[in-house]
PDB file of C-alpha atoms in Angstrom:
ATOM      1  CA  MET V  78     -58.467  -5.336  -9.622  1.00 74.00           C
ATOM      2  CA  LEU V  79     -55.979  -2.529  -9.004  1.00 86.00           C
ATOM      3  CA  MET V  80     -53.280  -0.983 -11.186  1.00 91.00           C
ATOM      4  CA  MET V  81     -50.871   1.695 -10.045  1.00 94.00           C
ATOM      5  CA  ASP V  82     -48.620   3.929 -12.114  1.00 94.00           C
ATOM      6  CA  VAL V  83     -45.846   6.071 -10.645  1.00 94.00           C
ATOM      7  CA  PRO V  84     -43.385   7.895 -12.919  1.00 92.00           C
ATOM      8  CA  ASN V  85     -39.918   6.587 -12.100  1.00 88.00           C
ATOM      9  CA  PRO V  86     -37.483   8.183 -12.117  1.00 91.00           C
ATOM     10  CA  THR V  87     -38.682  11.750 -12.163  1.00 93.00           C
ATOM     11  CA  ASN V  88     -36.698  14.977 -12.082  1.00 93.00           C
ATOM     12  CA  GLN V  89     -36.530  17.521  -9.294  1.00 93.00           C
ATOM     13  CA  GLY V  90     -38.896  20.439  -9.973  1.00 93.00           C
ATOM     14  CA  GLU V  91     -41.320  18.450 -12.153  1.00 94.00           C
ATOM     15  CA  SER V  92     -44.990  17.870 -11.453  1.00 95.00           C
ATOM     16  CA  VAL V  93     -46.147  14.263 -11.632  1.00 96.00           C
ATOM     17  CA  GLU V  94     -49.401  12.335 -11.637  1.00 97.00           C
ATOM     18  CA  LEU V  95     -49.664   9.143  -9.584  1.00 97.00           C
ATOM     19  CA  ILE V  96     -52.428   6.911 -10.920  1.00 96.00           C
ATOM     20  CA  CYS V  97     -54.407   4.292  -9.030  1.00 95.00           C
ATOM     21  CA  SER V  98     -56.948   2.696 -11.353  1.00 92.00           C
ATOM     22  CA  TYR V  99     -59.366   0.120 -10.027  1.00 91.00           C
ATOM     23  CA  GLU V 100     -62.632  -1.656 -10.755  1.00 86.00           C
ATOM     24  CA  LEU V 101     -65.130  -2.150  -7.961  1.00 83.00           C
ATOM     25  CA  ASP V 102     -67.653  -4.225  -9.951  1.00 79.00           C
ATOM     26  CA  GLU V 103     -70.862  -4.098  -7.889  1.00 81.00           C
ATOM     27  CA  ASP V 104     -69.353  -2.378  -4.843  1.00 84.00           C
ATOM     28  CA  LYS V 105     -69.433   1.369  -4.178  1.00 90.00           C
ATOM     29  CA  LEU V 106     -66.250   3.295  -3.416  1.00 93.00           C
ATOM     30  CA  TYR V 107     -65.732   4.139   0.257  1.00 94.00           C
ATOM     31  CA  SER V 108     -62.246   5.684   0.086  1.00 95.00           C
ATOM     32  CA  VAL V 109     -58.944   5.922  -1.728  1.00 96.00           C
ATOM     33  CA  LYS V 110     -55.966   6.660   0.505  1.00 97.00           C
ATOM     34  CA  TRP V 111     -52.439   7.530  -0.597  1.00 98.00           C
ATOM     35  CA  TYR V 112     -49.338   6.914   1.492  1.00 98.00           C
ATOM     36  CA  LYS V 113     -45.674   7.801   1.117  1.00 97.00           C
ATOM     37  CA  ASP V 114     -43.359   5.564   3.142  1.00 97.00           C
ATOM     38  CA  ASP V 115     -46.394   4.368   5.162  1.00 97.00           C
ATOM     39  CA  VAL V 116     -47.547   7.896   6.073  1.00 97.00           C
ATOM     40  CA  GLU V 117     -50.934   8.962   4.694  1.00 97.00           C
ATOM     41  CA  PHE V 118     -50.859  12.218   2.712  1.00 98.00           C
ATOM     42  CA  TYR V 119     -54.057  12.237   0.612  1.00 97.00           C
ATOM     43  CA  ARG V 120     -57.493  10.700   0.880  1.00 97.00           C
ATOM     44  CA  TYR V 121     -60.485  10.753  -1.398  1.00 97.00           C
ATOM     45  CA  VAL V 122     -63.797   9.923   0.297  1.00 96.00           C
ATOM     46  CA  PRO V 123     -66.824  10.572  -1.997  1.00 94.00           C
ATOM     47  CA  ASN V 124     -69.195  11.065   0.957  1.00 93.00           C
ATOM     48  CA  ASP V 125     -66.982  13.691   2.661  1.00 93.00           C
ATOM     49  CA  TRP V 126     -66.886  17.386   1.819  1.00 92.00           C
ATOM     50  CA  PRO V 127     -64.589  18.164   0.252  1.00 92.00           C
ATOM     51  CA  PRO V 128     -64.050  14.614  -1.038  1.00 95.00           C
ATOM     52  CA  GLY V 129     -60.287  15.147  -1.527  1.00 96.00           C
ATOM     53  CA  GLN V 130     -58.188  16.015   1.524  1.00 95.00           C
ATOM     54  CA  PHE V 131     -54.450  16.632   1.837  1.00 96.00           C
ATOM     55  CA  LEU V 132     -52.527  15.741   4.984  1.00 95.00           C
ATOM     56  CA  PRO V 133     -49.251  17.738   5.097  1.00 93.00           C
ATOM     57  CA  LEU V 134     -46.067  15.733   4.560  1.00 95.00           C
ATOM     58  CA  GLN V 135     -42.542  16.944   3.779  1.00 92.00           C
ATOM     59  CA  GLY V 136     -41.692  16.676   0.086  1.00 92.00           C
ATOM     60  CA  VAL V 137     -45.319  16.130  -0.948  1.00 96.00           C
ATOM     61  CA  ARG V 138     -47.278  19.028  -2.464  1.00 96.00           C
ATOM     62  CA  VAL V 139     -50.686  17.862  -3.678  1.00 97.00           C
ATOM     63  CA  ASP V 140     -52.576  19.873  -6.289  1.00 96.00           C
ATOM     64  CA  LEU V 141     -56.131  19.303  -5.034  1.00 95.00           C
ATOM     65  CA  SER V 142     -57.662  20.818  -8.180  1.00 95.00           C
ATOM     66  CA  LYS V 143     -56.112  18.053 -10.324  1.00 96.00           C
ATOM     67  CA  SER V 144     -56.412  15.136  -7.864  1.00 96.00           C
ATOM     68  CA  GLY V 145     -59.401  12.860  -7.478  1.00 95.00           C
ATOM     69  CA  SER V 146     -60.662   9.322  -7.043  1.00 94.00           C
ATOM     70  CA  GLN V 147     -58.138   7.676  -9.403  1.00 94.00           C
ATOM     71  CA  SER V 148     -55.082   9.904  -9.248  1.00 96.00           C
ATOM     72  CA  VAL V 149     -53.124  12.347  -7.140  1.00 97.00           C
ATOM     73  CA  TYR V 150     -51.105  15.165  -8.708  1.00 97.00           C
ATOM     74  CA  LEU V 151     -47.860  16.245  -7.034  1.00 97.00           C
ATOM     75  CA  ARG V 152     -46.382  19.671  -7.788  1.00 96.00           C
ATOM     76  CA  ASN V 153     -42.703  20.578  -7.834  1.00 95.00           C
ATOM     77  CA  VAL V 154     -41.220  17.306  -6.564  1.00 95.00           C
ATOM     78  CA  ASP V 155     -37.885  17.488  -4.767  1.00 94.00           C
ATOM     79  CA  LEU V 156     -35.439  15.002  -3.275  1.00 94.00           C
ATOM     80  CA  ASN V 157     -37.756  14.630  -0.232  1.00 95.00           C
ATOM     81  CA  SER V 158     -40.492  13.424  -2.596  1.00 96.00           C
ATOM     82  CA  ALA V 159     -38.633  10.175  -3.319  1.00 96.00           C
ATOM     83  CA  GLY V 160     -39.954   7.071  -1.587  1.00 97.00           C
ATOM     84  CA  VAL V 161     -42.444   4.227  -1.738  1.00 97.00           C
ATOM     85  CA  TYR V 162     -45.967   5.326  -2.648  1.00 97.00           C
ATOM     86  CA  ARG V 163     -49.025   3.200  -1.914  1.00 97.00           C
ATOM     87  CA  CYS V 164     -52.659   3.553  -2.841  1.00 97.00           C
ATOM     88  CA  GLU V 165     -55.329   1.744  -0.844  1.00 96.00           C
ATOM     89  CA  VAL V 166     -58.864   1.409  -2.222  1.00 95.00           C
ATOM     90  CA  SER V 167     -61.744   0.435   0.075  1.00 94.00           C
ATOM     91  CA  ALA V 168     -65.304  -0.460  -0.873  1.00 92.00           C
ATOM     92  CA  GLU V 169     -68.439   0.513   1.086  1.00 91.00           C
ATOM     93  CA  ALA V 170     -70.089  -1.596   3.792  1.00 83.00           C
ATOM     94  CA  PRO V 171     -70.882  -4.373   4.425  1.00 82.00           C
ATOM     95  CA  GLU V 172     -67.779  -5.831   2.745  1.00 78.00           C
ATOM     96  CA  PHE V 173     -65.265  -3.000   3.202  1.00 82.00           C
ATOM     97  CA  GLN V 174     -63.000  -4.932   0.851  1.00 87.00           C
ATOM     98  CA  THR V 175     -59.607  -3.260   0.566  1.00 91.00           C
ATOM     99  CA  VAL V 176     -56.939  -3.643  -2.103  1.00 92.00           C
ATOM    100  CA  GLU V 177     -53.610  -1.867  -2.295  1.00 94.00           C
ATOM    101  CA  ALA V 178     -50.563  -1.489  -4.497  1.00 95.00           C
ATOM    102  CA  GLU V 179     -47.236   0.251  -4.035  1.00 95.00           C
ATOM    103  CA  LYS V 180     -44.383   1.501  -6.183  1.00 96.00           C
ATOM    104  CA  GLU V 181     -41.169   3.358  -5.576  1.00 96.00           C
ATOM    105  CA  MET V 182     -40.489   6.791  -7.045  1.00 96.00           C
ATOM    106  CA  LYS V 183     -36.917   8.018  -7.378  1.00 95.00           C
ATOM    107  CA  VAL V 184     -36.206  11.714  -7.854  1.00 95.00           C
ATOM    108  CA  LEU V 185     -33.128  12.810  -9.751  1.00 92.00           C
ATOM    109  CA  GLY V 186     -31.439  15.996  -8.532  1.00 84.00           C
ATOM    110  CA  LYS V 187     -30.676  18.835 -10.863  1.00 74.00           C
ATOM    111  CA  LEU V 188     -27.217  18.682 -12.330  1.00 65.00           C
ATOM    112  CA  PRO V 189     -25.239  21.885 -11.987  1.00 63.00           C
ATOM    113  CA  PHE V 190     -24.600  23.610 -15.283  1.00 62.00           C
ATOM    114  CA  VAL V 191     -20.897  23.765 -16.036  1.00 61.00           C
ATOM    115  CA  PHE V 192     -19.600  25.922 -18.886  1.00 62.00           C
ATOM    116  CA  ARG V 193     -16.443  24.607 -20.426  1.00 65.00           C
ATOM    117  CA  GLY V 194     -14.623  27.032 -22.711  1.00 63.00           C
ATOM    118  CA  LEU V 195     -13.104  25.830 -25.966  1.00 60.00           C
TER     119      LEU V 195
END
């Protein structure tokens, strides 16, 4: 079972948490991979060191100190951060069962401040 939560829409300059909650039952976690528009940008592999790794991608700034096995934290989103996000959860051998979910995130640009006199 897999549930994904992506704040939508979000505002330019905000920090957001993308959540990928899952239950593995008897299986052990092998990896959680995050993609934006089909390009991987973050992976969490418990047996690797460090377990959380960021793969650079325009518009995606991962806060590794706040990201983990069930969520990834993006700092200072901008218009390049908008897109379709997907999390993919894989269990350990011998099954290597994989489940995934995806959701779109829209980013609203900042509106210019206009002063109108009386």
